[in-house]
Coordinates of C-alpha atoms in Angstrom, one line a residue:
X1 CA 0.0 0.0 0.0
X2 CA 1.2 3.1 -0.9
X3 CA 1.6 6.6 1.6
X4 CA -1.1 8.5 -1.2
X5 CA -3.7 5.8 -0.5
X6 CA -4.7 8.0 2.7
X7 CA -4.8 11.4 1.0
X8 CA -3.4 14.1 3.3
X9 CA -3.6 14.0 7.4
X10 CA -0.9 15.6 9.9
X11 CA 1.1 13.2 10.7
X12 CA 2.2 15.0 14.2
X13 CA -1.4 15.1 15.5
X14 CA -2.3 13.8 18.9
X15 CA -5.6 13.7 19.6
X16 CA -7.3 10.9 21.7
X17 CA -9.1 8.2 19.4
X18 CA -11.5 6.0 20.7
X19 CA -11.4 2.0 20.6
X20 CA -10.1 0.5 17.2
X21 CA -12.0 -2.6 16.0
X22 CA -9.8 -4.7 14.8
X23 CA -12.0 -6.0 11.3
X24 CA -12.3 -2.0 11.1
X25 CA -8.2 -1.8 10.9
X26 CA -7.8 -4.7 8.6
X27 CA -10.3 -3.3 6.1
X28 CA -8.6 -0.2 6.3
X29 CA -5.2 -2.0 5.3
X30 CA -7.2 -3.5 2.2
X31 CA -8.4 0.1 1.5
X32 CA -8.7 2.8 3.5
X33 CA -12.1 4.1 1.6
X34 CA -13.1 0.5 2.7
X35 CA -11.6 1.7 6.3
X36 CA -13.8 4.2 6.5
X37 CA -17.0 3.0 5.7
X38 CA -16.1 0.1 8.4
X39 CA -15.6 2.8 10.8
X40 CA -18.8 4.3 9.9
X41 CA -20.7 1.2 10.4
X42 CA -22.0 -0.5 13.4
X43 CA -21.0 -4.1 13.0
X44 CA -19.4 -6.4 15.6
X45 CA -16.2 -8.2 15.2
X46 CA -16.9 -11.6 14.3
X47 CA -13.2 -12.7 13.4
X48 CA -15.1 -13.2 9.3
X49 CA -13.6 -11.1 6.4
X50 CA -16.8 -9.4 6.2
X51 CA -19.9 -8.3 8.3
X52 CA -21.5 -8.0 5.3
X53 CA -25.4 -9.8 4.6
X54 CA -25.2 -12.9 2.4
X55 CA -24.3 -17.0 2.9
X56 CA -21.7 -18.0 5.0
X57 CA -19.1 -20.7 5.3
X58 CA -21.1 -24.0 7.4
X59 CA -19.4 -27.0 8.9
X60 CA -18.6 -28.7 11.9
X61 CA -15.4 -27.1 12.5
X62 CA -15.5 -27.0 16.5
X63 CA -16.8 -30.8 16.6
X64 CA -15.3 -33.4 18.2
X65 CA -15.1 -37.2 17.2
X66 CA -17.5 -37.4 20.3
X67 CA -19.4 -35.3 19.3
X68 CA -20.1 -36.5 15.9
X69 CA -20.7 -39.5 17.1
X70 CA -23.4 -38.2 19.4
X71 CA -24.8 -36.2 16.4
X72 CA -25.0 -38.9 13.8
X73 CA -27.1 -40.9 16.7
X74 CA -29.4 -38.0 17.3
X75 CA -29.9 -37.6 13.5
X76 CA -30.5 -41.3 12.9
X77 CA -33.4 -41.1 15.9
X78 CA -34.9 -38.0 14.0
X79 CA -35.1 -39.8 10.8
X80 CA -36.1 -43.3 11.8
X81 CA -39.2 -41.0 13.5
X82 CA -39.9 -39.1 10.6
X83 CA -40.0 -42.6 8.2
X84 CA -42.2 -43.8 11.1
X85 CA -45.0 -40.6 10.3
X86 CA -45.0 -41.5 6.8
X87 CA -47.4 -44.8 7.6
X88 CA -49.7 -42.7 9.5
X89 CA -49.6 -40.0 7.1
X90 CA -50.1 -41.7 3.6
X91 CA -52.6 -43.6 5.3
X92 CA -54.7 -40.1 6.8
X93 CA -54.7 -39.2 2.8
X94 CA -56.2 -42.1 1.4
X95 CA -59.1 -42.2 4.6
X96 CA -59.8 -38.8 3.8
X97 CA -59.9 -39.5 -0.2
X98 CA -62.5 -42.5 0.2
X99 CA -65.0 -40.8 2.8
X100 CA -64.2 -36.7 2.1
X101 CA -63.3 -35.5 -1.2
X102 CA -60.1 -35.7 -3.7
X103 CA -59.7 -32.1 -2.8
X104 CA -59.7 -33.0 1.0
X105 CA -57.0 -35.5 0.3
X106 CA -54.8 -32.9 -1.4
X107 CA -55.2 -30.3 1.2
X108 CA -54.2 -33.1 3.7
X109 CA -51.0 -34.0 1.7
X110 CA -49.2 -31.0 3.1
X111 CA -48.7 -33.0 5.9
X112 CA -46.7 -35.7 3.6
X113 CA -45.1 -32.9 2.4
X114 CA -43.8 -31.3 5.8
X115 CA -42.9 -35.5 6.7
X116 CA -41.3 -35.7 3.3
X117 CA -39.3 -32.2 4.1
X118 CA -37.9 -33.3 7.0
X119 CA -37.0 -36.5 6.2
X120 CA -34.8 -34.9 3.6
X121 CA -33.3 -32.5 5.6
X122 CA -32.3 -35.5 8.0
X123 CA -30.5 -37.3 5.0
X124 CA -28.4 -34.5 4.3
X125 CA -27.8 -33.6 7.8
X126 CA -26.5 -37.2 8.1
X127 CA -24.3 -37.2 5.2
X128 CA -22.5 -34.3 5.9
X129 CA -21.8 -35.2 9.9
X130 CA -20.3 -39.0 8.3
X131 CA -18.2 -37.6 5.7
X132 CA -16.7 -34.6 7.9
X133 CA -16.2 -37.7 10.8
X134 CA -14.4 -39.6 8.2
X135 CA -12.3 -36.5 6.9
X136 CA -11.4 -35.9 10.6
X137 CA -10.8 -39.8 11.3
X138 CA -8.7 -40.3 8.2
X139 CA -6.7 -37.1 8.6
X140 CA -3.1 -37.3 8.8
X141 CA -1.8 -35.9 12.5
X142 CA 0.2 -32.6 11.6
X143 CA 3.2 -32.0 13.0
X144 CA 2.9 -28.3 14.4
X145 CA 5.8 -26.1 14.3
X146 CA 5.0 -23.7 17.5
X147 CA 7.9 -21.0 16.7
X148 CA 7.0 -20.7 12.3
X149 CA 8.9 -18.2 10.3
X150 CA 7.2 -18.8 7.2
X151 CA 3.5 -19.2 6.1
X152 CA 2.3 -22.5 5.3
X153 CA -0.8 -24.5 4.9
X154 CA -2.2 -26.7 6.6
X155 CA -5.2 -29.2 7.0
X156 CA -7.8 -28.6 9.5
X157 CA -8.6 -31.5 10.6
X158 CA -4.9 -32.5 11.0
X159 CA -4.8 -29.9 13.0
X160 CA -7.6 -31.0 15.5
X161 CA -5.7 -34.4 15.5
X162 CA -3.2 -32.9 16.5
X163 CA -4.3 -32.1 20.0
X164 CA -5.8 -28.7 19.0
X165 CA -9.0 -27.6 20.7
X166 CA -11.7 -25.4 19.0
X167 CA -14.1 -22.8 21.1
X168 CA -16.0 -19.6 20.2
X169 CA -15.2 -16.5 22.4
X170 CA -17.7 -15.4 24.3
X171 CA -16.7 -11.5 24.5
X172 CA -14.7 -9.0 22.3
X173 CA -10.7 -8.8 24.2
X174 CA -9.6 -5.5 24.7
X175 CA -6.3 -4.2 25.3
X176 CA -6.8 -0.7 27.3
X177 CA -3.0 0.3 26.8
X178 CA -3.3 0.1 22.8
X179 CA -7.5 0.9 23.0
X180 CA -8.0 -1.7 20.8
X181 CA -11.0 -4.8 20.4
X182 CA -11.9 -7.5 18.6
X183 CA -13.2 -10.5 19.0
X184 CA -11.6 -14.2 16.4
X185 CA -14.3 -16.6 14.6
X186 CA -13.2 -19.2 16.9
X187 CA -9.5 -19.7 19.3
X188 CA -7.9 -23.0 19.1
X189 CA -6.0 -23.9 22.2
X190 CA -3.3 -26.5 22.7
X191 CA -2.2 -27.3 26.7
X192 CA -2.0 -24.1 29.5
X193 CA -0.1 -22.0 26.9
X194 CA -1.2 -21.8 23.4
X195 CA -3.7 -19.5 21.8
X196 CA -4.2 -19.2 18.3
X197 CA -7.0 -17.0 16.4
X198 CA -8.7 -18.1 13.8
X199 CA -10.2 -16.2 11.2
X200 CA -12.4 -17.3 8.4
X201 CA -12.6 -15.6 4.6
X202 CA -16.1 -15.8 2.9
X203 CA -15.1 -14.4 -0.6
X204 CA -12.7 -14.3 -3.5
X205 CA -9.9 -16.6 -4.0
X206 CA -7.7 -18.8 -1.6
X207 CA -5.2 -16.2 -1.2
X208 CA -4.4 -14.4 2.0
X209 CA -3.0 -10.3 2.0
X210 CA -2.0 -7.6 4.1
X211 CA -5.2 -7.4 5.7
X212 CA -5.3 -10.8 6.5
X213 CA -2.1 -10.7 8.5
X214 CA -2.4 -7.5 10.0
X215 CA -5.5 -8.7 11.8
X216 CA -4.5 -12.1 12.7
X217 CA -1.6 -10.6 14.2
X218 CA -4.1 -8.2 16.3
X219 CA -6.0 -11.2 17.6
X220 CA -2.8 -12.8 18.5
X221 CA -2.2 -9.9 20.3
X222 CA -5.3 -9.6 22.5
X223 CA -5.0 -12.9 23.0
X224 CA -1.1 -12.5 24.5
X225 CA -2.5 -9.5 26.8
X226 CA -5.9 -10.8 27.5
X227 CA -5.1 -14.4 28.3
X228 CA -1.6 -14.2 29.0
X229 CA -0.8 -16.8 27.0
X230 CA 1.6 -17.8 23.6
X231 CA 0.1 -17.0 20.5
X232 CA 2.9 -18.0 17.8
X233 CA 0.4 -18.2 15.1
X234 CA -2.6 -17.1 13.2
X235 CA -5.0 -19.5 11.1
X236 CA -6.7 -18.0 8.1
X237 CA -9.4 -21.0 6.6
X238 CA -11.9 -20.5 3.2
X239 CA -14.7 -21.3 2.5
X240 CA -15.6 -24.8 0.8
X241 CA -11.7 -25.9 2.2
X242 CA -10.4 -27.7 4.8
X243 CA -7.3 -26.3 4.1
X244 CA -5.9 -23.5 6.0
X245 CA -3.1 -20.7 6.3
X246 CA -0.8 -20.7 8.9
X247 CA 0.0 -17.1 9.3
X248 CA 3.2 -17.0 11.7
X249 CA 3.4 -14.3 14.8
X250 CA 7.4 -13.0 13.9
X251 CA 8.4 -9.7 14.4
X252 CA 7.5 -9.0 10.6
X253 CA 4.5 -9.1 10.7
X254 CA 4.1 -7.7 14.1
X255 CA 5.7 -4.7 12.5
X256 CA 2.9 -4.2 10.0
X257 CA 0.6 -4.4 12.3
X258 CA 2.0 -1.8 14.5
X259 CA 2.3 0.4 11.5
X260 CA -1.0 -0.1 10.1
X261 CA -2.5 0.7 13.7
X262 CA -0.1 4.2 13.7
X263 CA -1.7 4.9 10.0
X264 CA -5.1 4.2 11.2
X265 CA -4.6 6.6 14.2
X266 CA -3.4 9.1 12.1
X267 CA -5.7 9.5 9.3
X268 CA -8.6 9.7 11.6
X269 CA -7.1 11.5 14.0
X270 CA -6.1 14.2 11.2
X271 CA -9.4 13.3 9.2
X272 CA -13.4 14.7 9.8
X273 CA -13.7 12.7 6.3
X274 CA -13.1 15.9 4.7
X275 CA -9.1 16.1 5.7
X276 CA -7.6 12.7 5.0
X277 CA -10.3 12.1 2.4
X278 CA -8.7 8.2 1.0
X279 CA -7.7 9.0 -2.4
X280 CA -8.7 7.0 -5.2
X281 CA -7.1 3.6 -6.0
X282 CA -4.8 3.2 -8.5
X283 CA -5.0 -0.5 -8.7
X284 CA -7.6 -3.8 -9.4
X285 CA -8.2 -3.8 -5.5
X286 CA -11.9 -2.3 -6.8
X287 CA -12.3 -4.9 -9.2
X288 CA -14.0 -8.2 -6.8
X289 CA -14.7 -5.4 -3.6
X290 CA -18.0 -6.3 -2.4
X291 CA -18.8 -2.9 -1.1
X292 CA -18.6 -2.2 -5.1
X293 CA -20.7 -4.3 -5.7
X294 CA -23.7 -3.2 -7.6
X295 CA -27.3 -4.2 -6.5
X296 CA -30.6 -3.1 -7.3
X297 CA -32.2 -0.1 -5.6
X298 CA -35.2 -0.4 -3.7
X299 CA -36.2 2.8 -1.8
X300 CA -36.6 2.2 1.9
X301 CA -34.8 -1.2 1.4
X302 CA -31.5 -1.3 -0.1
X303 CA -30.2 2.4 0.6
X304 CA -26.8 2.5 2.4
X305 CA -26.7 3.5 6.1
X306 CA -23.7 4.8 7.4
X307 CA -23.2 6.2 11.0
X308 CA -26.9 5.9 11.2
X309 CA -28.0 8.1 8.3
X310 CA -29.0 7.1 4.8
X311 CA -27.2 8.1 2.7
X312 CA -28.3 9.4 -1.2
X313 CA -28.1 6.8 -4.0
X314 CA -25.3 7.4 -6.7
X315 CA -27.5 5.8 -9.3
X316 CA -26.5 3.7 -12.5
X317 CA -29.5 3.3 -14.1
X318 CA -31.3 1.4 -11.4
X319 CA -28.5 0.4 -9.3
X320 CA -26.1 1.7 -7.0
X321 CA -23.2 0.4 -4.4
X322 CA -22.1 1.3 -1.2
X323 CA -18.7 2.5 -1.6
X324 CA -20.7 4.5 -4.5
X325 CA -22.8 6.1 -2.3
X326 CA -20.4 7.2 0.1
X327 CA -17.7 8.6 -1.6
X328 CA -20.0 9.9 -4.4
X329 CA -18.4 7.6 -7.8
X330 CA -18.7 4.5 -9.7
X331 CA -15.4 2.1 -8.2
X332 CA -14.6 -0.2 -10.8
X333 CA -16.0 -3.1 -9.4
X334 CA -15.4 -5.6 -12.9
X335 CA -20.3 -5.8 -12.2
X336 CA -19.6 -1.8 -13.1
X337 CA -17.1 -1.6 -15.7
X338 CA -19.1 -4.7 -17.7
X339 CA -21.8 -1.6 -17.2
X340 CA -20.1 0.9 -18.2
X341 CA -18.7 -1.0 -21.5
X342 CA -22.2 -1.5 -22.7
X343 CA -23.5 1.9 -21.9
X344 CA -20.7 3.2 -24.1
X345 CA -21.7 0.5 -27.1
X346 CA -25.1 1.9 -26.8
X347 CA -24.1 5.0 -27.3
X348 CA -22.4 4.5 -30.6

């Protein structure tokens, strides 16, 4: 990232900031217009590359063999019961068709139906638990290097095997001294000592960045001040993968996340989002952004809302984006160049 990303701030002002989130700070390393319209909005830290609304990454990733095992059991109860309603059921249908009506009978199959539904849902519910108990059964044990220089892959599950246990935080940390919070998808913790974050990306490719390691190393750090414990490591998991990065806690990468932090201070310190406004970027970063992503605009419905005011659509034809609407252009997002391009064609 380069210094004109961030437009112009003073970099000797001191004024007091309030608490940093720490997805706020890694979107701001992505992009710092991205930065700000984090800032301005009122999500929580889940420790997910984005807060924004759409499907997420599922899977059992904090189960246990036991637990599977105890799943599977309480699936195969549920669907043996559900089988058990289709007697009852099919018969209540063909009662109603000989001594009712035909029309009776089809109202009555709705109840089929619902059986039918849930018997389904059962089935797949079942397959899933079996094949990720057999990926976790079959899974090679990983050896874990606890002092990494180097990112490296790994699998999940090998990692479970290895002795690694998975929990959810229950609170954002927060470190007073640097006034910062966040809060991991889930901390994986191996004996008295070990913490590692873990933080999971929803879109684009396999790849990790700069923001990716600036904010695993900031969950590594609240977990060293909060818990008091080692946290060599940071693990950065896709969606649809069981393979992960292994994102190691050296003094590199705790120096970009010291100076990202000192940027971040500064350009909103400096900045009433007049000063400091984030310039435009110069590169593809725009180009899979979801907050440049165009979607339809429904009034009342799809408008963006940004420190708790709507703000005024910047219309393209009838759509419009959030980065759009708050910074007042079209980002080329590739949805609004492809847009663009046949605007142009129509126009010739």
């Amino acid at each position: 990232m380069h210094d004109d990303d961030f437009g112009d701030f003073d970099d000797d002002c001191d004024v007091a900031f309030p608490v940093i989130r720490v997805h706020e700070l890694s979107e701001f390393v992505f992009c710092p217009r991205a930065g700000v319209i984090a800032h301005e909005t009122a999500a929580e830290d889940t420790g997910e590359e984005s807060s924004e609304p759409g499907p997420r990454l599922g899977g059992y990733w904090d189960y246990t063999e036991h637990r599977f095992t105890e799943e599977i059991q309480t699936v195969r109860r549920n669907l043996l019961y559900w089988l058990l309603l289709t007697i009852p059921s099919v018969a209540l249908i063909l009662v109603i068709r000989a001594y009712v009506s035909l029309i009776a009978a089809a109202i009555a199959a709705s109840v089929l139906g619902f059986v039918l539904s849930k018997i389904l849902y059962s089935l797949l519910q079942l397959f899933h638990l079996v094949r990720e108990r057999y990926l976790l059964r079959n899974a090679k044990e990983a050896t874990v290097n606890f002092a990494p220089k180097h990112v490296t892959s790994v699998n999940w599950w090998a990692l479970r095997k290895a002795g690694f246990e998975c929990r959810k935080p229950d609170d954002n940390y927060f470190d007073s001294a640097e006034q910062i919070a966040g809060k991991p998808w889930r901390v994986l913790s191996h004996g008295i000592q070990i913490r590692v974050p873990v933080v999971r990306k929803h879109r684009g490719e396999r790849t990790h960045g700069p923001q990716h390691t600036v904010r695993l190393m900031a969950y590594c750090h609240l977990l060293e001040i909060c818990e008091r414990a080692d946290s060599p490591f940071g693990i950065l998991m896709f969606a649809g993968s069981d393979e992960c990065v292994v994102v190691p806690n050296t003094k590199q990468h705790r120096q970009e996340f010291s100076e990202a932090l000192n940027r971040y201070r500064r350009f909103f310190s400096g900045s009433d989002h007049d000063r400091g406004h984030p310039a435009i970027p110069r590169d593809t970063r725009c180009r899979g952004c979801h907050l440049g992503k165009p979607r339809k605009y429904v009034q009342f419905e799809s408008e963006t809302v940004l420190d708790g005011e709507s703000l005024s659509p910047m219309l393209m034809d009838d759509h419009h984006c959030t980065c759009g609407d708050r910074f007042r252009w079209y980002p080329p997002h590739k949805d609004i160049v492809a847009w663009q391009q046949r605007k142009r064609e129509a126009l010739e």
